[in-house]
Amino acid sequence: MISKKYLSFIGYCLLFSVALTSCVDFNDTTQPVSTTIRLERPEDFLSTADLSGLTVTIQSSEETITGVTDASGQVVFQDLAPGVYDISASVHVNAEQYKKFTGKDIDPREEYVMTGSVNQQALASNTSLQLPMKMSRKVSLLISKIYSSTSKIEGGSYRIGWYIELYNNSEEAVDAAGLYIGLLESESTIAYQQYPEDKAVTPGFIYLKQLFRIPAASPVMVAPGGTLLLVNSATDHSSQNEFERDLRGADFEAKDENGKVPNNPDVPALELVYTTYKSISNMNLAAGGPCSIVNFRTAEDVATWPTVYADGKTKGNMFLRVDVKHILDGVDFIKNKAQTGPDINTKRLPTSIDASYTNVSTASGNIGERLVRKTLSVTADGRKILQDTNNSQNDFICNDNINPRDYLEP
């Protein structure tokens, strides 16, 4: 039995996304509830596949609880306080397990991740829920660090030292030449509803405000456990305050064609492939979020991909439409509101790319927080393996003092 202290909620209407929108009254609700969660097999899975031993996580604002499935993929959580929960499951699947689940062979070097999530599920009575699961291939070059928080300086906030970091999580060197890095639109009103997925305006696509590419003219080799540091200003920012760092050793720099941000001529340029904002050529990272990011490869000519106005509009900003089939890795960095906490309405990515989301701990910023991927383990030769469950709530933490290219201990 799973125990949890009981909470009493004042009645209010809660908008939540599973398959409906409803008004839930928690007034004087003090009796514990239970929920039975059954994993819904991905399309390729055998109906007889044994799903026992898989971990399901249920998380409220107060507590995180885990349970383990039986052979049918079912787990029961008992003695829960009525409230609102995020429910998720993420499972690594190697070639042997893939054969067991699907009856099909894959290259023994390949690995997949099976993920599913339901966010902001209201539990006011005993319930049974289906948790749809999806399979996606594990990738080598992970988005491992995002720094787009402000830090405080005299007279204001410092925004120049922002960066994105990629990490080679595999045991072989990877050529990053030609890799695309996309920044999703971050309009105050979401341009195209993608989540929940039954509300998606155009399912199967995401929308970018900017797209950069690592130059493809020559190899850009990243060693196992190595990183790529992509910055807006490859200069020394460390004199500003304790949160900023010396970025002169960056691998690539998104050059500011307007000259407002200092650039380093010794650091190669990221190629700007598309930008919604004609006056902005460096990475338009959004302080505090939403600041969702993807990476991908494609042999297609992205110049032929459509650009579209926000849903229902015929003028204003235009965004690059990208088929999700191209995406290798994505991090859904949502906004954190001061009064209500993480705003699920600012989620941009479908759950097939990121089963949940991540966010910095404050809404106002000015404390230099980085979103950093957790370290899962360390190999015998000291190489860190970062956590990659396609679920950013599980995979990322906030840290305000870590250095570029460094990662935490497991």
Short mmCIF file of C-alpha atoms in Angstrom, two decimals:
data_model
loop_
_atom_site.label_atom_id
_atom_site.label_comp_id
_atom_site.label_asym_id
_atom_site.label_seq_id
_atom_site.Cartn_x
_atom_site.Cartn_y
_atom_site.Cartn_z
CA MET A 1 0.00 0.00 0.00
CA ILE A 2 1.24 3.50 -0.84
CA SER A 3 0.65 6.06 1.89
CA LYS A 4 0.28 9.78 1.55
CA LYS A 5 -0.94 12.50 3.84
CA TYR A 6 -4.44 13.67 3.06
CA LEU A 7 -5.06 17.14 1.75
CA SER A 8 -8.19 19.25 1.82
CA PHE A 9 -8.82 21.43 -1.21
CA ILE A 10 -11.18 24.39 -1.58
CA GLY A 11 -13.62 23.74 -4.44
CA TYR A 12 -12.53 25.11 -7.75
CA CYS A 13 -12.79 24.39 -11.45
CA LEU A 14 -9.77 22.71 -12.93
CA LEU A 15 -9.00 22.55 -16.62
CA PHE A 16 -7.18 19.32 -17.30
CA SER A 17 -6.22 17.38 -20.38
CA VAL A 18 -6.71 13.67 -20.77
CA ALA A 19 -9.70 13.36 -23.05
CA LEU A 20 -12.01 16.02 -21.71
CA THR A 21 -12.33 19.37 -19.99
CA SER A 22 -14.17 19.29 -16.69
CA CYS A 23 -15.02 21.14 -13.51
CA VAL A 24 -13.81 19.21 -10.48
CA ASP A 25 -14.87 20.06 -6.95
CA PHE A 26 -12.41 19.06 -4.23
CA ASN A 27 -14.38 20.85 -1.50
CA ASP A 28 -14.15 18.91 1.79
CA THR A 29 -12.65 15.95 -0.06
CA THR A 30 -10.62 14.18 2.60
CA GLN A 31 -11.25 10.50 1.85
CA PRO A 32 -8.36 8.73 0.14
CA VAL A 33 -8.79 7.55 -3.44
CA SER A 34 -7.16 4.91 -5.60
CA THR A 35 -6.35 4.78 -9.29
CA THR A 36 -5.60 1.83 -11.52
CA ILE A 37 -3.29 2.67 -14.41
CA ARG A 38 -2.86 0.32 -17.33
CA LEU A 39 -0.13 0.86 -19.92
CA GLU A 40 -1.56 0.83 -23.44
CA ARG A 41 0.80 -1.10 -25.70
CA PRO A 42 2.40 0.69 -28.67
CA GLU A 43 1.09 -0.36 -32.07
CA ASP A 44 3.90 -2.83 -32.85
CA PHE A 45 3.67 -4.69 -29.55
CA LEU A 46 2.42 -8.24 -29.30
CA SER A 47 -0.84 -8.56 -27.39
CA THR A 48 0.80 -11.28 -25.31
CA ALA A 49 3.94 -9.26 -24.45
CA ASP A 50 4.80 -9.41 -20.75
CA LEU A 51 4.79 -5.85 -19.37
CA SER A 52 5.65 -6.72 -15.78
CA GLY A 53 8.24 -4.79 -13.79
CA LEU A 54 7.83 -1.42 -15.53
CA THR A 55 7.89 1.69 -13.35
CA VAL A 56 5.01 4.18 -13.40
CA THR A 57 5.37 7.53 -11.65
CA ILE A 58 2.52 9.62 -10.25
CA GLN A 59 3.42 13.12 -9.09
CA SER A 60 1.53 15.89 -7.34
CA SER A 61 2.80 19.25 -6.13
CA GLU A 62 3.44 17.57 -2.78
CA GLU A 63 4.95 14.19 -3.54
CA THR A 64 6.26 11.75 -6.13
CA ILE A 65 5.20 8.09 -5.90
CA THR A 66 6.22 5.11 -8.03
CA GLY A 67 4.61 1.75 -8.70
CA VAL A 68 5.51 -1.36 -10.70
CA THR A 69 3.31 -2.99 -13.34
CA ASP A 70 2.08 -6.56 -13.51
CA ALA A 71 2.29 -8.71 -16.66
CA SER A 72 -0.70 -6.95 -18.21
CA GLY A 73 0.93 -3.53 -17.69
CA GLN A 74 -1.32 -2.58 -14.79
CA VAL A 75 -0.41 -0.88 -11.50
CA VAL A 76 -2.66 0.23 -8.66
CA PHE A 77 -1.98 3.32 -6.55
CA GLN A 78 -3.92 3.31 -3.28
CA ASP A 79 -4.42 5.71 -0.40
CA LEU A 80 -3.92 8.85 -2.53
CA ALA A 81 -5.00 12.29 -1.43
CA PRO A 82 -7.55 13.73 -3.88
CA GLY A 83 -5.84 16.25 -6.12
CA VAL A 84 -4.12 16.84 -9.42
CA TYR A 85 -1.39 14.51 -10.66
CA ASP A 86 1.05 14.08 -13.52
CA ILE A 87 1.33 10.42 -14.52
CA SER A 88 4.20 9.05 -16.58
CA ALA A 89 6.18 5.97 -17.51
CA SER A 90 9.53 5.76 -19.31
CA VAL A 91 11.26 2.48 -20.13
CA HIS A 92 14.57 1.80 -21.89
CA VAL A 93 14.21 -0.98 -24.47
CA ASN A 94 17.30 -2.78 -25.80
CA ALA A 95 17.36 -5.14 -28.80
CA GLU A 96 16.58 -8.21 -26.69
CA GLN A 97 13.60 -6.53 -25.01
CA TYR A 98 12.41 -5.17 -28.36
CA LYS A 99 12.27 -8.72 -29.69
CA LYS A 100 10.34 -9.84 -26.61
CA PHE A 101 7.83 -7.01 -26.93
CA THR A 102 7.33 -7.04 -30.71
CA GLY A 103 8.66 -10.33 -32.05
CA LYS A 104 10.95 -8.36 -34.37
CA ASP A 105 14.74 -8.15 -34.59
CA ILE A 106 16.66 -4.86 -34.64
CA ASP A 107 20.36 -4.04 -34.83
CA PRO A 108 21.81 -5.04 -31.42
CA ARG A 109 23.40 -1.59 -31.16
CA GLU A 110 20.04 0.16 -31.31
CA GLU A 111 18.05 1.16 -28.25
CA TYR A 112 14.57 2.59 -27.91
CA VAL A 113 12.66 4.44 -25.22
CA MET A 114 9.02 3.63 -24.51
CA THR A 115 7.24 6.59 -22.94
CA GLY A 116 3.77 7.78 -21.99
CA SER A 117 2.32 10.56 -19.87
CA VAL A 118 -0.88 12.25 -18.78
CA ASN A 119 -0.44 15.69 -17.24
CA GLN A 120 -2.76 17.46 -14.81
CA GLN A 121 -5.08 14.51 -14.24
CA ALA A 122 -7.66 15.28 -11.55
CA LEU A 123 -8.25 12.43 -9.10
CA ALA A 124 -11.31 13.06 -6.94
CA SER A 125 -12.64 9.49 -6.78
CA ASN A 126 -11.53 5.95 -7.50
CA THR A 127 -10.58 5.76 -11.17
CA SER A 128 -9.10 3.57 -13.89
CA LEU A 129 -6.90 5.16 -16.56
CA GLN A 130 -5.24 4.05 -19.78
CA LEU A 131 -1.72 5.40 -20.33
CA PRO A 132 -0.90 5.30 -24.08
CA MET A 133 2.74 4.36 -24.69
CA LYS A 134 4.93 5.29 -27.66
CA MET A 135 8.30 4.04 -28.89
CA SER A 136 11.12 6.28 -30.07
CA ARG A 137 14.74 5.56 -30.99
CA LYS A 138 17.42 6.69 -28.54
CA VAL A 139 19.77 9.32 -29.90
CA SER A 140 23.46 10.04 -29.41
CA LEU A 141 23.61 13.85 -29.36
CA LEU A 142 21.32 14.94 -26.56
CA ILE A 143 20.22 18.46 -25.68
CA SER A 144 21.88 18.39 -22.30
CA LYS A 145 21.93 21.95 -20.98
CA ILE A 146 19.90 25.13 -21.55
CA TYR A 147 20.86 28.46 -20.06
CA SER A 148 18.34 31.16 -20.78
CA SER A 149 17.71 32.56 -17.31
CA THR A 150 18.67 36.11 -16.50
CA SER A 151 21.23 37.00 -13.85
CA LYS A 152 21.19 40.17 -11.82
CA ILE A 153 23.62 42.99 -12.50
CA GLU A 154 23.66 46.60 -11.39
CA GLY A 155 20.83 48.39 -13.14
CA GLY A 156 19.09 45.35 -14.55
CA SER A 157 19.39 41.80 -15.85
CA TYR A 158 22.14 40.13 -17.86
CA ARG A 159 21.03 38.14 -20.91
CA ILE A 160 24.11 37.91 -23.12
CA GLY A 161 25.75 34.77 -21.71
CA TRP A 162 23.00 32.34 -22.78
CA TYR A 163 23.84 29.01 -24.37
CA ILE A 164 22.74 25.52 -25.38
CA GLU A 165 24.89 22.45 -24.84
CA LEU A 166 24.79 19.09 -26.64
CA TYR A 167 26.28 15.88 -25.21
CA ASN A 168 27.40 12.68 -26.95
CA ASN A 169 25.75 10.04 -24.79
CA SER A 170 27.00 7.12 -26.85
CA GLU A 171 30.20 5.07 -26.66
CA GLU A 172 31.33 6.05 -30.16
CA ALA A 173 32.42 9.38 -31.66
CA VAL A 174 29.62 11.18 -33.49
CA ASP A 175 29.88 13.60 -36.40
CA ALA A 176 27.65 16.59 -35.62
CA ALA A 177 28.19 18.28 -39.00
CA GLY A 178 24.87 19.27 -40.53
CA LEU A 179 22.86 18.82 -37.33
CA TYR A 180 19.92 21.23 -37.07
CA ILE A 181 18.93 22.98 -33.83
CA GLY A 182 15.43 24.41 -33.73
CA LEU A 183 13.83 26.87 -31.29
CA LEU A 184 10.07 26.47 -31.06
CA GLU A 185 7.78 29.47 -31.30
CA SER A 186 7.27 31.11 -27.91
CA GLU A 187 4.32 33.45 -28.53
CA SER A 188 2.34 34.54 -25.48
CA THR A 189 -0.63 32.82 -27.15
CA ILE A 190 0.58 29.51 -28.55
CA ALA A 191 0.71 29.71 -32.34
CA TYR A 192 -0.42 26.14 -33.00
CA GLN A 193 -1.95 23.98 -30.30
CA GLN A 194 0.00 20.71 -30.11
CA TYR A 195 -0.83 19.57 -26.59
CA PRO A 196 -2.98 17.83 -25.53
CA GLU A 197 -2.61 15.89 -28.75
CA ASP A 198 -6.33 15.35 -29.26
CA LYS A 199 -6.53 19.17 -29.46
CA ALA A 200 -3.65 19.54 -31.93
CA VAL A 201 -4.52 21.84 -34.81
CA THR A 202 -2.20 20.04 -37.22
CA PRO A 203 -1.02 16.78 -35.61
CA GLY A 204 2.42 15.56 -36.54
CA PHE A 205 4.05 18.98 -36.91
CA ILE A 206 5.89 21.47 -34.70
CA TYR A 207 6.57 25.14 -35.39
CA LEU A 208 9.93 26.86 -35.15
CA LYS A 209 10.73 30.54 -34.72
CA GLN A 210 14.39 29.89 -35.52
CA LEU A 211 16.46 27.16 -37.10
CA PHE A 212 20.25 26.91 -36.93
CA ARG A 213 22.63 24.36 -38.40
CA ILE A 214 26.09 23.18 -37.43
CA PRO A 215 28.19 23.75 -40.58
CA ALA A 216 28.33 20.67 -42.80
CA ALA A 217 31.39 21.51 -44.92
CA SER A 218 33.75 19.42 -42.77
CA PRO A 219 33.38 16.85 -39.96
CA VAL A 220 32.56 18.06 -36.45
CA MET A 221 33.52 15.06 -34.36
CA VAL A 222 32.25 14.77 -30.79
CA ALA A 223 33.97 12.16 -28.64
CA PRO A 224 32.02 9.82 -26.32
CA GLY A 225 31.07 11.97 -23.34
CA GLY A 226 32.08 15.07 -25.29
CA THR A 227 30.05 18.23 -25.72
CA LEU A 228 29.20 20.97 -28.18
CA LEU A 229 28.78 24.42 -26.67
CA LEU A 230 26.56 26.71 -28.76
CA VAL A 231 26.49 30.32 -27.56
CA ASN A 232 25.30 33.79 -28.50
CA SER A 233 28.47 35.48 -27.28
CA ALA A 234 31.74 33.54 -27.10
CA THR A 235 33.32 36.07 -24.76
CA ASP A 236 34.22 36.15 -21.07
CA HIS A 237 31.10 36.95 -19.01
CA SER A 238 32.48 35.84 -15.66
CA SER A 239 33.13 39.36 -14.37
CA GLN A 240 29.40 40.18 -14.39
CA ASN A 241 28.44 38.11 -11.34
CA GLU A 242 28.80 34.62 -9.85
CA PHE A 243 26.35 33.06 -12.32
CA GLU A 244 28.01 33.98 -15.62
CA ARG A 245 30.90 32.08 -17.21
CA ASP A 246 33.80 32.49 -19.61
CA LEU A 247 32.48 31.25 -22.97
CA ARG A 248 35.53 31.92 -25.11
CA GLY A 249 36.00 28.18 -25.53
CA ALA A 250 32.62 27.70 -27.24
CA ASP A 251 32.41 25.49 -30.32
CA PHE A 252 30.00 27.65 -32.30
CA GLU A 253 28.52 31.11 -31.96
CA ALA A 254 25.20 32.46 -33.26
CA LYS A 255 26.50 35.74 -34.63
CA ASP A 256 24.57 38.97 -34.02
CA GLU A 257 24.41 40.72 -37.38
CA ASN A 258 23.24 43.92 -35.66
CA GLY A 259 26.35 44.14 -33.50
CA LYS A 260 24.43 44.56 -30.23
CA VAL A 261 25.90 41.39 -28.74
CA PRO A 262 29.71 41.05 -28.65
CA ASN A 263 30.96 38.19 -30.82
CA ASN A 264 34.25 36.36 -31.04
CA PRO A 265 35.83 36.20 -34.52
CA ASP A 266 37.87 33.16 -33.47
CA VAL A 267 34.75 31.02 -32.89
CA PRO A 268 32.97 29.56 -35.96
CA ALA A 269 29.45 30.69 -36.76
CA LEU A 270 26.32 28.65 -36.43
CA GLU A 271 24.46 28.81 -39.72
CA LEU A 272 21.17 30.68 -39.44
CA VAL A 273 18.74 28.78 -41.65
CA TYR A 274 15.48 30.48 -40.67
CA THR A 275 14.34 33.21 -38.28
CA THR A 276 10.85 34.56 -37.71
CA TYR A 277 12.30 37.88 -36.61
CA LYS A 278 14.26 39.48 -39.42
CA SER A 279 16.16 41.73 -37.02
CA ILE A 280 17.32 38.83 -34.79
CA SER A 281 20.11 36.57 -36.00
CA ASN A 282 21.38 35.15 -32.72
CA MET A 283 19.53 32.52 -30.67
CA ASN A 284 16.25 34.02 -29.45
CA LEU A 285 16.17 32.11 -26.18
CA ALA A 286 13.29 33.11 -23.91
CA ALA A 287 14.10 33.99 -20.31
CA GLY A 288 12.21 31.69 -17.97
CA GLY A 289 10.43 29.91 -20.82
CA PRO A 290 8.69 28.82 -22.87
CA CYS A 291 11.98 27.93 -24.55
CA SER A 292 11.51 24.51 -26.12
CA ILE A 293 14.33 23.14 -28.29
CA VAL A 294 14.75 20.25 -30.74
CA ASN A 295 17.55 18.82 -32.84
CA PHE A 296 17.28 16.78 -36.02
CA ARG A 297 18.87 15.69 -39.26
CA THR A 298 17.34 15.59 -42.70
CA ALA A 299 18.44 15.20 -46.29
CA GLU A 300 15.47 17.30 -47.40
CA ASP A 301 15.86 20.91 -48.47
CA VAL A 302 14.43 22.79 -45.47
CA ALA A 303 14.09 25.89 -47.66
CA THR A 304 11.13 24.13 -49.29
CA TRP A 305 9.34 23.54 -46.00
CA PRO A 306 6.28 25.75 -45.49
CA THR A 307 6.20 28.80 -43.25
CA VAL A 308 2.83 29.62 -41.73
CA TYR A 309 1.08 32.28 -39.69
CA ALA A 310 -0.26 31.45 -36.26
CA ASP A 311 -3.46 29.43 -36.36
CA GLY A 312 -6.34 31.52 -37.67
CA LYS A 313 -4.18 34.51 -38.63
CA THR A 314 -3.29 35.91 -42.04
CA LYS A 315 -0.57 38.30 -40.94
CA GLY A 316 2.10 38.74 -38.30
CA ASN A 317 4.91 36.34 -37.41
CA MET A 318 5.48 33.29 -39.57
CA PHE A 319 6.89 30.00 -38.29
CA LEU A 320 8.69 27.13 -39.98
CA ARG A 321 6.59 23.96 -39.98
CA VAL A 322 8.57 20.78 -39.25
CA ASP A 323 7.35 17.20 -39.49
CA VAL A 324 8.02 15.44 -36.17
CA LYS A 325 9.37 12.41 -38.04
CA HIS A 326 12.67 14.27 -38.39
CA ILE A 327 13.17 15.01 -34.67
CA LEU A 328 15.95 13.22 -32.80
CA ASP A 329 15.75 14.93 -29.41
CA GLY A 330 13.51 17.56 -27.86
CA VAL A 331 13.20 19.35 -24.53
CA ASP A 332 9.90 21.01 -23.67
CA PHE A 333 10.95 23.97 -21.50
CA ILE A 334 7.68 25.54 -20.30
CA LYS A 335 6.94 28.72 -18.38
CA ASN A 336 6.74 28.78 -14.60
CA LYS A 337 4.18 31.26 -13.28
CA ALA A 338 4.75 32.95 -9.93
CA GLN A 339 1.28 32.22 -8.54
CA THR A 340 0.34 28.91 -10.12
CA GLY A 341 3.61 27.15 -10.96
CA PRO A 342 4.50 25.36 -14.22
CA ASP A 343 2.06 26.35 -16.96
CA ILE A 344 1.20 23.20 -18.92
CA ASN A 345 -0.57 25.41 -21.46
CA THR A 346 2.85 26.56 -22.69
CA LYS A 347 3.89 23.00 -23.63
CA ARG A 348 4.91 22.96 -27.30
CA LEU A 349 6.06 19.41 -28.03
CA PRO A 350 3.92 16.29 -28.48
CA THR A 351 4.49 13.54 -25.93
CA SER A 352 6.18 11.39 -28.58
CA ILE A 353 9.10 13.85 -28.40
CA ASP A 354 8.93 14.83 -24.72
CA ALA A 355 6.52 12.91 -22.51
CA SER A 356 6.33 15.83 -20.07
CA TYR A 357 8.27 19.09 -19.65
CA THR A 358 10.87 20.91 -17.59
CA ASN A 359 11.08 24.41 -16.15
CA VAL A 360 13.26 26.67 -14.04
CA SER A 361 12.25 27.03 -10.41
CA THR A 362 11.39 30.72 -10.46
CA ALA A 363 9.19 32.88 -12.65
CA SER A 364 11.12 36.11 -12.25
CA GLY A 365 14.60 34.76 -12.98
CA ASN A 366 17.75 36.72 -12.09
CA ILE A 367 19.31 33.73 -10.33
CA GLY A 368 21.21 32.22 -13.25
CA GLU A 369 19.52 28.83 -13.36
CA ARG A 370 20.59 26.26 -15.92
CA LEU A 371 18.47 23.30 -16.92
CA VAL A 372 20.90 20.38 -16.73
CA ARG A 373 20.38 16.78 -17.76
CA LYS A 374 20.93 14.36 -14.87
CA THR A 375 23.75 11.83 -14.83
CA LEU A 376 22.44 8.28 -14.84
CA SER A 377 25.73 6.45 -14.30
CA VAL A 378 29.48 6.58 -14.82
CA THR A 379 31.42 3.99 -16.83
CA ALA A 380 34.57 2.30 -15.57
CA ASP A 381 36.68 4.75 -17.58
CA GLY A 382 34.89 7.75 -16.06
CA ARG A 383 32.52 8.62 -18.90
CA LYS A 384 29.19 9.94 -17.66
CA ILE A 385 26.02 8.54 -19.17
CA LEU A 386 23.23 11.10 -19.00
CA GLN A 387 19.63 10.19 -18.29
CA ASP A 388 17.44 10.00 -21.39
CA THR A 389 13.89 8.75 -20.84
CA ASN A 390 12.24 11.22 -23.25
CA ASN A 391 10.59 12.70 -20.15
CA SER A 392 12.12 16.02 -19.12
CA GLN A 393 10.51 16.00 -15.67
CA ASN A 394 12.62 12.93 -14.97
CA ASP A 395 15.70 13.90 -16.94
CA PHE A 396 16.47 17.53 -15.97
CA ILE A 397 17.19 19.54 -12.84
CA CYS A 398 17.91 23.22 -12.17
CA ASN A 399 21.41 24.27 -11.17
CA ASP A 400 22.79 27.78 -10.78
CA ASN A 401 26.51 27.16 -10.47
CA ILE A 402 27.52 24.41 -12.88
CA ASN A 403 30.15 25.20 -15.49
CA PRO A 404 29.89 24.61 -19.24
CA ARG A 405 30.74 21.02 -20.19
CA ASP A 406 30.43 19.84 -16.56
CA TYR A 407 27.75 17.44 -15.33
CA LEU A 408 26.67 16.35 -11.89
CA GLU A 409 27.46 13.05 -10.24
CA PRO A 410 24.73 10.36 -10.35
#
